[in-house]
Amino acid sequence: MAQRFLRASALGAALTANALRPAVGANPLAIPSFFGAWLTSEAAPQNLAVTVAGSAAYVAGRRGRLTRSDRVALGLNAFSVAGLAVMIRQGMRSRHIVEDALTEALTAEYGARLDPAPTAADLATPWRTVLAPWNIKEPRVTRIADIDYVGDGQFRHKLDVYVPQAGGTNLPVVIQIHGGAWILSHKAQQGIPLMNHLAARGFVCVAPNYPVSPKSKWPEHLIALKRAVAWTRANIAEYGGDPSFISVTGGSAGGHLAAMLALTANDPMLQPGFEDVDTSLQACVPFYGVYDIANTLGTRAGKQRLDWFLQRAMFGGRDVERYNSATALHHVGPDVPPFFVIHGAQDSLVPVAEARELVRRMREVSKEPVVYAELPGTQHGFDVFHSVRGAHVIRGVERFLRWVHAAHEQR
């Protein structure tokens, strides 16, 4: 029993240490480090409760007769408790980081434009939701599944629409693009907390599938998603949405594709057969996206990603012109829509430098606001399930989209 308790405590302490200081970038341990850090940090309240309860139960069972091994294990658990408390505090600080980012980019009075105005409850941590991280059901939202947006019956050309049970007309629209390294996942696996939150509060959300690699090569992913935008603009009024206000979001590969949709609006080369259709977007909110496919920044992590994975899976061979065409940094111009870029400072999978450079370039030329929230102690994929950090960021995204929508209606 004592040895099992010691081993469990050592594992918990190792996971906590990894979450506090994960491997990042070109480090060969970055991927396993990500998985351990992600689950430890985003489920920090649950991990803290298990550590405290397990320690208390063990001590009670020993009736005060603690061995040296027991004391070592309890010391390790004390380290874990302290580290997990730091992570919870970092998650709660996300509220202030997001608010500061919105205030800086949208002016201090941005909240006055929101209808309804933010309340204390909007800014508080929703502990009831956070403590049930996998409960993604939302009774105030209806999902209409598997709508064919191309007309060929293919699974990868279907989308879901999330609408408020209360109904409505001319509601702002959000397209959520799933991630999965351009090779896996689908529309029902990501972005659910965000879409449920928004749809319950008067948005219409659209979640499309799209062709994935290695079967499909660039730019087939983006072309299909432009068709999804075209379908949305032509049909979303039937579901209560406003076709004149369509925004886009997504995480990781989905963040890359969301940014590319916003940065390449109405590009006829990416709209074969529907060149004249309006695919412009009114706002973009990419989460931890990949913005430097061509490795413009010259990082070791970017080179490894391109040489070892993307070159084969996404492009089917070396093709510098296509690398550049898929790189969001190369498409920045003065006419980009409002952006809210969100990235974790300790992202093991996508260097935060890519987000910083995208923001820098957009702020140099964009006519619209560019909001940037860099979250300390934050991993990739932090919004996949309910967490302290994810809840505050999602609420900040809602406020950003409401601000942009209000500005859109005033024009």
Coordinates of N, CA and C in Angstrom, one line a residue, residues 83-287:
G83 N 1.2 23.4 -6.9 CA 1.3 23.6 -8.4 C -0.1 23.7 -9.0
L84 N -1.0 22.9 -8.6 CA -2.4 22.9 -9.1 C -3.1 24.2 -8.7
A85 N -2.8 24.7 -7.5 CA -3.4 25.9 -7.1 C -2.9 27.1 -8.0
V86 N -1.6 27.0 -8.3 CA -1.1 28.1 -9.3 C -1.8 28.0 -10.6
M87 N -2.1 26.8 -11.1 CA -2.8 26.6 -12.4 C -4.2 27.2 -12.3
I88 N -4.9 26.9 -11.2 CA -6.2 27.4 -11.1 C -6.2 28.9 -11.1
R89 N -5.3 29.5 -10.4 CA -5.2 30.9 -10.3 C -4.9 31.5 -11.7
Q90 N -4.0 30.8 -12.5 CA -3.7 31.3 -13.8 C -5.0 31.2 -14.7
G91 N -5.8 30.2 -14.5 CA -7.0 30.1 -15.3 C -7.9 31.2 -14.9
M92 N -8.0 31.6 -13.7 CA -8.9 32.6 -13.2 C -8.4 34.0 -13.7
R93 N -7.1 34.2 -13.8 CA -6.5 35.4 -14.3 C -6.9 35.6 -15.8
S94 N -7.3 34.6 -16.5 CA -7.6 34.7 -17.9 C -8.7 35.7 -18.1
R95 N -9.6 35.8 -17.2 CA -10.7 36.8 -17.3 C -10.1 38.2 -17.4
H96 N -9.1 38.6 -16.6 CA -8.5 39.9 -16.6 C -7.7 40.1 -17.9
I97 N -7.0 39.1 -18.3 CA -6.2 39.2 -19.5 C -7.0 39.4 -20.7
V98 N -8.1 38.7 -20.8 CA -9.0 38.9 -21.9 C -9.7 40.2 -21.9
E99 N -10.1 40.7 -20.7 CA -10.8 42.0 -20.6 C -9.8 43.1 -20.9
D100 N -8.6 43.0 -20.5 CA -7.6 44.0 -20.8 C -7.3 44.0 -22.3
A101 N -7.2 42.9 -22.9 CA -7.0 42.8 -24.4 C -8.1 43.5 -25.1
L102 N -9.4 43.2 -24.7 CA -10.5 43.8 -25.4 C -10.6 45.3 -25.1
T103 N -10.3 45.7 -23.9 CA -10.3 47.2 -23.6 C -9.2 47.9 -24.4
E104 N -8.0 47.3 -24.5 CA -6.9 48.0 -25.2 C -7.2 48.2 -26.7
A105 N -7.8 47.1 -27.3 CA -8.0 47.2 -28.8 C -9.3 47.8 -29.1
L106 N -10.4 47.8 -28.3 CA -11.7 48.3 -28.6 C -12.1 49.5 -27.9
T107 N -11.2 50.1 -27.1 CA -11.4 51.3 -26.3 C -12.0 50.9 -24.9
A108 N -11.7 51.7 -23.9 CA -12.2 51.3 -22.6 C -13.7 51.3 -22.5
E109 N -14.4 52.0 -23.4 CA -15.9 52.0 -23.3 C -16.5 51.0 -24.2
Y110 N -15.8 49.9 -24.5 CA -16.4 48.9 -25.5 C -17.6 48.3 -24.9
G111 N -17.7 48.1 -23.6 CA -18.9 47.5 -23.0 C -20.2 48.2 -23.2
A112 N -20.1 49.6 -23.4 CA -21.3 50.4 -23.5 C -22.0 50.0 -24.8
R113 N -21.3 49.5 -25.8 CA -21.9 49.1 -27.1 C -22.7 47.8 -27.0
L114 N -22.4 47.0 -26.0 CA -22.9 45.6 -25.9 C -24.4 45.7 -25.4
D115 N -25.2 44.8 -26.1 CA -26.6 44.7 -25.7 C -27.0 43.2 -25.7
P116 N -27.2 42.6 -24.5 CA -27.2 43.3 -23.2 C -25.8 43.5 -22.7
A117 N -25.6 44.5 -21.8 CA -24.4 44.8 -21.2 C -23.9 43.7 -20.3
P118 N -22.5 43.5 -20.2 CA -22.0 42.4 -19.4 C -22.4 42.6 -17.9
T119 N -22.7 41.5 -17.2 CA -23.1 41.6 -15.8 C -22.0 40.9 -15.0
A120 N -22.1 41.0 -13.7 CA -21.1 40.4 -12.8 C -21.1 38.9 -13.0
A121 N -22.2 38.3 -13.3 CA -22.3 36.9 -13.6 C -21.5 36.5 -14.9
D122 N -21.5 37.4 -15.9 CA -20.8 37.1 -17.1 C -19.3 37.0 -16.9
L123 N -18.8 37.8 -15.9 CA -17.4 37.9 -15.6 C -16.9 36.9 -14.5
A124 N -17.9 36.3 -13.8 CA -17.5 35.4 -12.7 C -17.2 34.0 -13.3
T125 N -16.4 33.2 -12.5 CA -16.1 31.8 -13.0 C -17.3 31.0 -12.8
P126 N -17.8 30.3 -13.8 CA -19.0 29.4 -13.7 C -18.7 28.1 -13.1
W127 N -18.5 28.0 -11.8 CA -18.0 26.8 -11.2 C -18.8 25.6 -11.5
R128 N -20.1 25.8 -11.5 CA -21.0 24.6 -11.7 C -20.7 23.9 -13.1
T129 N -20.4 24.7 -14.1 CA -20.1 24.2 -15.4 C -18.7 23.6 -15.4
V130 N -17.7 24.4 -14.8 CA -16.3 23.9 -14.8 C -16.1 22.6 -14.1
L131 N -16.9 22.4 -13.0 CA -16.7 21.1 -12.2 C -17.4 19.9 -12.9
A132 N -18.1 20.1 -14.0 CA -18.6 19.0 -14.8 C -18.1 19.2 -16.2
P133 N -16.8 19.0 -16.4 CA -16.1 19.4 -17.7 C -16.7 18.7 -18.9
W134 N -17.1 17.5 -18.8 CA -17.5 16.7 -20.0 C -19.0 16.8 -20.2
N135 N -19.8 17.5 -19.4 CA -21.2 17.7 -19.6 C -21.4 18.8 -20.6
I136 N -21.6 18.5 -21.8 CA -21.7 19.5 -22.9 C -23.1 19.7 -23.4
K137 N -24.0 19.1 -22.7 CA -25.4 19.3 -23.1 C -25.9 20.7 -22.7
E138 N -26.7 21.3 -23.6 CA -27.2 22.6 -23.4 C -28.7 22.6 -23.8
P139 N -29.6 22.6 -22.8 CA -31.0 22.5 -23.1 C -31.6 23.7 -23.9
R140 N -30.9 24.8 -23.9 CA -31.4 26.0 -24.5 C -31.0 26.0 -26.0
V141 N -30.4 25.0 -26.5 CA -29.8 24.9 -27.9 C -30.3 23.7 -28.6
T142 N -30.7 23.9 -29.9 CA -31.1 22.8 -30.8 C -30.0 22.7 -31.8
R143 N -29.6 21.4 -32.1 CA -28.7 21.1 -33.2 C -29.4 20.5 -34.3
I144 N -29.2 21.1 -35.5 CA -29.7 20.5 -36.7 C -28.5 19.8 -37.4
A145 N -28.5 18.5 -37.5 CA -27.3 17.8 -37.9 C -27.3 17.4 -39.4
D146 N -26.1 17.3 -39.9 CA -25.8 16.7 -41.2 C -26.5 17.3 -42.4
I147 N -26.3 18.6 -42.5 CA -26.9 19.3 -43.7 C -25.8 19.3 -44.8
D148 N -26.1 18.9 -46.0 CA -25.2 18.7 -47.1 C -25.0 20.1 -47.7
Y149 N -23.8 20.7 -47.6 CA -23.6 22.1 -48.1 C -23.0 22.1 -49.5
V150 N -22.7 20.9 -50.0 CA -22.2 20.9 -51.4 C -23.2 20.2 -52.3
G151 N -23.9 19.2 -51.8 CA -24.9 18.5 -52.6 C -24.5 17.2 -53.1
D152 N -23.4 16.6 -52.6 CA -22.9 15.4 -53.1 C -23.0 14.2 -52.2
G153 N -23.6 14.5 -51.0 CA -23.8 13.4 -50.0 C -22.6 13.0 -49.2
Q154 N -21.5 13.6 -49.4 CA -20.3 13.1 -48.7 C -20.2 13.6 -47.3
F155 N -19.8 12.7 -46.4 CA -19.7 13.1 -45.0 C -18.9 14.3 -44.7
R156 N -17.8 14.5 -45.5 CA -16.9 15.6 -45.3 C -17.5 16.9 -45.9
H157 N -18.7 16.8 -46.5 CA -19.3 18.0 -47.0 C -20.6 18.3 -46.3
K158 N -20.7 17.9 -45.0 CA -21.9 18.1 -44.2 C -21.6 19.0 -43.1
L159 N -22.6 19.7 -42.6 CA -22.4 20.7 -41.5 C -23.6 20.5 -40.5
D160 N -23.4 21.0 -39.3 CA -24.4 21.1 -38.3 C -24.7 22.6 -38.0
V161 N -26.0 22.9 -37.6 CA -26.4 24.2 -37.3 C -26.9 24.2 -35.9
Y162 N -26.4 25.1 -35.0 CA -26.8 25.2 -33.6 C -27.6 26.5 -33.5
V163 N -28.9 26.4 -33.1 CA -29.8 27.5 -33.0 C -30.3 27.6 -31.6
P164 N -30.6 28.8 -31.1 CA -31.3 29.0 -29.8 C -32.7 28.4 -29.8
Q165 N -33.0 27.7 -28.7 CA -34.4 27.2 -28.6 C -35.4 28.3 -28.6
A166 N -35.0 29.5 -28.1 CA -36.0 30.6 -28.1 C -36.2 31.2 -29.5
G167 N -35.4 30.8 -30.5 CA -35.6 31.3 -31.8 C -35.1 32.7 -32.0
G168 N -35.5 33.3 -33.0 CA -35.0 34.7 -33.3 C -34.7 34.9 -34.8
T169 N -34.5 36.1 -35.2 CA -34.2 36.5 -36.6 C -33.0 37.4 -36.6
N170 N -32.3 37.4 -37.7 CA -31.2 38.3 -37.9 C -30.2 38.2 -36.8
L171 N -29.9 37.0 -36.3 CA -29.0 36.7 -35.2 C -27.6 36.6 -35.8
P172 N -26.6 37.1 -35.1 CA -25.2 37.0 -35.6 C -24.8 35.5 -35.8
V173 N -24.0 35.2 -36.8 CA -23.6 33.9 -37.2 C -22.1 33.6 -36.9
V174 N -21.8 32.4 -36.4 CA -20.4 32.0 -36.2 C -20.2 30.7 -36.8
I175 N -19.2 30.6 -37.7 CA -18.8 29.3 -38.2 C -17.6 28.8 -37.4
Q176 N -17.8 27.6 -36.9 CA -16.7 26.9 -36.0 C -16.0 25.8 -36.8
I177 N -14.7 25.9 -37.0 CA -14.0 25.0 -37.8 C -13.1 24.1 -36.9
H178 N -13.3 22.8 -37.0 CA -12.6 21.9 -36.1 C -11.1 21.8 -36.5
G179 N -10.3 21.5 -35.5 CA -8.9 21.2 -35.7 C -8.7 19.7 -36.0
G180 N -7.4 19.3 -35.7 CA -7.1 17.9 -35.9 C -5.9 17.7 -36.9
A181 N -5.0 18.7 -36.9 CA -3.8 18.6 -37.7 C -4.1 18.4 -39.2
W182 N -5.3 18.8 -39.7 CA -5.7 18.7 -41.1 C -5.9 17.3 -41.5
I183 N -5.8 16.3 -40.6 CA -5.9 14.9 -41.0 C -7.0 14.1 -40.3
L184 N -7.6 14.7 -39.2 CA -8.6 13.9 -38.5 C -9.6 14.8 -37.8
S185 N -10.5 14.2 -37.0 CA -11.5 14.9 -36.3 C -12.7 15.3 -37.2
H186 N -13.8 15.8 -36.6 CA -14.9 16.2 -37.4 C -15.7 17.2 -36.6
K187 N -16.8 17.6 -37.2 CA -17.6 18.8 -36.7 C -18.2 18.6 -35.3
A188 N -18.4 17.4 -34.8 CA -19.1 17.2 -33.5 C -18.1 17.0 -32.4
Q189 N -16.8 17.2 -32.7 CA -15.8 16.8 -31.6 C -15.1 18.1 -31.0
Q190 N -15.3 19.2 -31.6 CA -14.6 20.4 -31.1 C -15.5 21.6 -31.1
G191 N -15.1 22.6 -30.3 CA -15.8 23.8 -30.2 C -17.2 23.7 -29.6
I192 N -17.6 22.6 -29.0 CA -18.9 22.5 -28.5 C -19.2 23.4 -27.3
P193 N -18.3 23.6 -26.3 CA -18.6 24.5 -25.3 C -18.8 25.9 -25.8
L194 N -18.0 26.4 -26.8 CA -18.2 27.7 -27.4 C -19.5 27.8 -28.1
M195 N -19.8 26.9 -29.0 CA -21.1 27.0 -29.7 C -22.3 26.9 -28.9
N196 N -22.3 26.0 -27.9 CA -23.4 26.0 -27.0 C -23.6 27.3 -26.2
H197 N -22.5 27.8 -25.7 CA -22.6 29.1 -25.0 C -23.1 30.2 -25.9
L198 N -22.6 30.3 -27.1 CA -23.1 31.4 -28.0 C -24.5 31.2 -28.5
A199 N -24.9 29.9 -28.9 CA -26.2 29.7 -29.3 C -27.3 29.9 -28.2
A200 N -26.9 29.6 -27.0 CA -27.8 29.8 -25.9 C -28.0 31.3 -25.6
R201 N -27.2 32.1 -26.2 CA -27.2 33.6 -25.9 C -27.5 34.4 -27.2
G202 N -28.2 33.7 -28.2 CA -28.7 34.5 -29.3 C -27.8 34.5 -30.5
F203 N -26.9 33.5 -30.7 CA -26.1 33.4 -31.9 C -26.6 32.1 -32.7
V204 N -26.3 32.1 -34.0 CA -26.5 30.9 -34.7 C -25.1 30.4 -35.1
C205 N -24.8 29.1 -34.8 CA -23.5 28.6 -35.0 C -23.5 27.5 -36.1
V206 N -22.5 27.4 -36.9 CA -22.4 26.5 -38.0 C -21.1 25.7 -37.9
A207 N -21.2 24.4 -37.9 CA -20.0 23.6 -37.7 C -19.9 22.7 -38.9
P208 N -19.0 23.0 -39.9 CA -18.8 22.2 -41.1 C -17.7 21.2 -40.9
N209 N -17.9 20.0 -41.6 CA -16.8 19.2 -41.9 C -16.1 19.7 -43.1
Y210 N -14.9 19.2 -43.4 CA -14.2 19.5 -44.6 C -13.3 18.4 -45.0
P211 N -12.8 18.3 -46.2 CA -11.9 17.2 -46.6 C -10.6 17.3 -45.8
V212 N -10.1 16.1 -45.4 CA -8.8 16.1 -44.6 C -7.7 15.3 -45.4
S213 N -6.5 15.6 -45.0 CA -5.3 14.9 -45.6 C -5.1 13.6 -44.9
P214 N -4.3 12.7 -45.4 CA -3.6 12.8 -46.7 C -4.4 12.6 -48.0
K215 N -5.7 12.1 -47.8 CA -6.4 11.9 -49.0 C -6.6 13.2 -49.8
S216 N -6.9 14.3 -49.1 CA -7.1 15.6 -49.8 C -5.9 16.5 -49.6
K217 N -5.5 17.2 -50.6 CA -4.3 18.0 -50.5 C -4.7 19.5 -50.6
W218 N -3.8 20.3 -50.0 CA -4.1 21.8 -50.1 C -4.2 22.3 -51.5
P219 N -5.2 23.1 -51.8 CA -6.1 23.9 -50.9 C -7.5 23.3 -50.8
E220 N -7.7 22.0 -51.0 CA -9.0 21.4 -51.0 C -9.7 21.7 -49.7
H221 N -9.0 21.7 -48.6 CA -9.6 22.0 -47.3 C -10.3 23.4 -47.3
L222 N -9.5 24.4 -47.8 CA -10.0 25.7 -47.8 C -11.1 26.0 -48.8
I223 N -11.0 25.3 -49.9 CA -12.1 25.5 -51.0 C -13.4 25.0 -50.4
A224 N -13.4 23.8 -49.8 CA -14.6 23.3 -49.2 C -15.2 24.2 -48.2
L225 N -14.3 24.8 -47.3 CA -14.9 25.7 -46.3 C -15.4 26.9 -46.9
K226 N -14.9 27.4 -48.0 CA -15.4 28.6 -48.7 C -16.8 28.2 -49.2
R227 N -17.0 27.0 -49.6 CA -18.3 26.5 -50.0 C -19.3 26.5 -48.8
A228 N -18.8 26.2 -47.7 CA -19.6 26.2 -46.5 C -20.0 27.7 -46.1
V229 N -19.1 28.6 -46.3 CA -19.4 30.0 -46.1 C -20.5 30.4 -47.1
A230 N -20.3 30.0 -48.4 CA -21.3 30.4 -49.4 C -22.7 29.8 -49.1
W231 N -22.7 28.5 -48.6 CA -24.0 27.9 -48.2 C -24.6 28.7 -47.0
T232 N -23.8 29.1 -46.1 CA -24.3 29.8 -44.9 C -24.9 31.1 -45.3
R233 N -24.2 31.9 -46.2 CA -24.7 33.2 -46.6 C -26.0 33.0 -47.4
A234 N -26.2 32.0 -48.1 CA -27.4 31.8 -48.9 C -28.6 31.2 -48.1
N235 N -28.3 30.5 -47.0 CA -29.3 29.7 -46.4 C -29.6 30.0 -44.9
I236 N -28.7 30.7 -44.2 CA -28.7 30.8 -42.8 C -29.9 31.6 -42.3
A237 N -30.5 32.4 -43.1 CA -31.7 33.2 -42.7 C -32.8 32.2 -42.3
E238 N -32.9 31.1 -43.0 CA -33.9 30.1 -42.7 C -33.8 29.5 -41.2
Y239 N -32.6 29.7 -40.6 CA -32.4 29.2 -39.3 C -32.3 30.3 -38.3
G240 N -32.7 31.6 -38.7 CA -32.7 32.7 -37.8 C -31.4 33.6 -37.9
G241 N -30.5 33.2 -38.7 CA -29.2 33.9 -38.8 C -29.2 35.1 -39.7
D242 N -28.3 36.0 -39.5 CA -28.1 37.2 -40.3 C -27.1 36.9 -41.4
P243 N -27.4 36.8 -42.6 CA -26.4 36.5 -43.7 C -25.4 37.6 -43.9
S244 N -25.7 38.8 -43.4 CA -24.8 39.9 -43.6 C -23.7 39.9 -42.5
F245 N -23.9 39.1 -41.5 CA -22.9 39.0 -40.4 C -22.5 37.6 -40.1
I246 N -21.4 37.2 -40.7 CA -20.9 35.8 -40.6 C -19.4 35.9 -40.1
S247 N -19.2 35.4 -38.9 CA -17.8 35.4 -38.3 C -17.3 33.9 -38.4
V248 N -16.0 33.8 -38.1 CA -15.5 32.4 -38.1 C -14.5 32.2 -37.0
T249 N -14.4 31.0 -36.4 CA -13.5 30.7 -35.4 C -13.1 29.2 -35.6
G250 N -12.1 28.8 -34.8 CA -11.6 27.5 -34.9 C -10.3 27.4 -34.1
G251 N -9.9 26.1 -33.8 CA -8.7 25.9 -33.0 C -7.6 25.1 -33.7
S252 N -6.3 25.4 -33.5 CA -5.2 24.7 -34.1 C -5.3 24.7 -35.6
A253 N -5.4 23.5 -36.3 CA -5.6 23.6 -37.7 C -6.9 24.3 -38.1
G254 N -7.9 24.2 -37.2 CA -9.1 25.0 -37.5 C -8.9 26.5 -37.3
G255 N -7.9 26.9 -36.4 CA -7.6 28.3 -36.3 C -6.8 28.8 -37.5
H256 N -6.0 27.9 -38.1 CA -5.3 28.2 -39.4 C -6.3 28.4 -40.5
L257 N -7.3 27.5 -40.6 CA -8.2 27.6 -41.7 C -9.2 28.8 -41.5
A258 N -9.6 29.1 -40.2 CA -10.4 30.2 -39.9 C -9.7 31.5 -40.4
A259 N -8.4 31.6 -40.0 CA -7.6 32.8 -40.4 C -7.5 32.9 -41.9
M260 N -7.3 31.8 -42.6 CA -7.2 31.8 -44.0 C -8.5 32.2 -44.7
L261 N -9.6 31.7 -44.2 CA -10.9 32.1 -44.7 C -11.1 33.6 -44.6
A262 N -10.7 34.2 -43.5 CA -10.9 35.6 -43.3 C -9.9 36.4 -44.1
L263 N -8.7 35.9 -44.4 CA -7.6 36.6 -45.1 C -7.7 36.5 -46.6
T264 N -8.4 35.5 -47.1 CA -8.5 35.3 -48.5 C -9.9 35.4 -49.1
A265 N -10.7 36.3 -48.4 CA -12.1 36.4 -48.9 C -12.2 36.8 -50.3
N266 N -13.1 36.1 -51.0 CA -13.5 36.4 -52.4 C -12.3 36.2 -53.4
D267 N -11.3 35.4 -53.0 CA -10.2 35.1 -53.9 C -10.7 34.1 -55.0
P268 N -10.8 34.5 -56.2 CA -11.4 33.6 -57.2 C -10.6 32.3 -57.4
M269 N -9.3 32.3 -57.1 CA -8.4 31.1 -57.3 C -8.8 30.1 -56.3
L270 N -9.5 30.5 -55.2 CA -9.9 29.5 -54.2 C -11.4 29.3 -54.2
Q271 N -12.0 29.7 -55.2 CA -13.5 29.5 -55.4 C -13.8 29.0 -56.8
P272 N -13.2 27.9 -57.2 CA -13.5 27.4 -58.5 C -14.9 27.0 -58.7
G273 N -15.6 27.6 -59.7 CA -17.0 27.3 -60.0 C -17.9 28.2 -59.2
F274 N -17.4 28.9 -58.3 CA -18.3 29.9 -57.5 C -17.5 31.2 -57.3
E275 N -16.8 31.6 -58.3 CA -16.0 32.8 -58.2 C -16.7 34.0 -57.7
D276 N -17.9 34.2 -58.1 CA -18.6 35.4 -57.9 C -19.4 35.4 -56.6
V277 N -19.3 34.3 -55.8 CA -20.1 34.3 -54.5 C -19.3 35.0 -53.5
D278 N -20.0 35.8 -52.6 CA -19.4 36.5 -51.6 C -19.0 35.6 -50.4
T279 N -17.7 35.5 -50.2 CA -17.2 34.7 -49.1 C -16.5 35.5 -48.0
S280 N -16.9 36.8 -48.0 CA -16.3 37.7 -47.0 C -16.8 37.3 -45.6
L281 N -16.0 37.7 -44.6 CA -16.4 37.4 -43.2 C -16.3 38.7 -42.4
Q282 N -17.1 38.8 -41.4 CA -17.2 40.0 -40.6 C -16.3 40.0 -39.4
A283 N -15.8 38.9 -39.0 CA -14.9 38.8 -37.8 C -14.3 37.4 -37.8
C284 N -13.1 37.4 -37.2 CA -12.3 36.1 -37.1 C -11.8 35.9 -35.7
V285 N -11.9 34.7 -35.1 CA -11.4 34.5 -33.8 C -10.7 33.1 -33.8
P286 N -9.4 33.2 -34.2 CA -8.6 31.9 -34.2 C -8.0 31.6 -32.9
F287 N -8.2 30.3 -32.4 CA -7.6 29.9 -31.2 C -6.3 29.1 -31.6

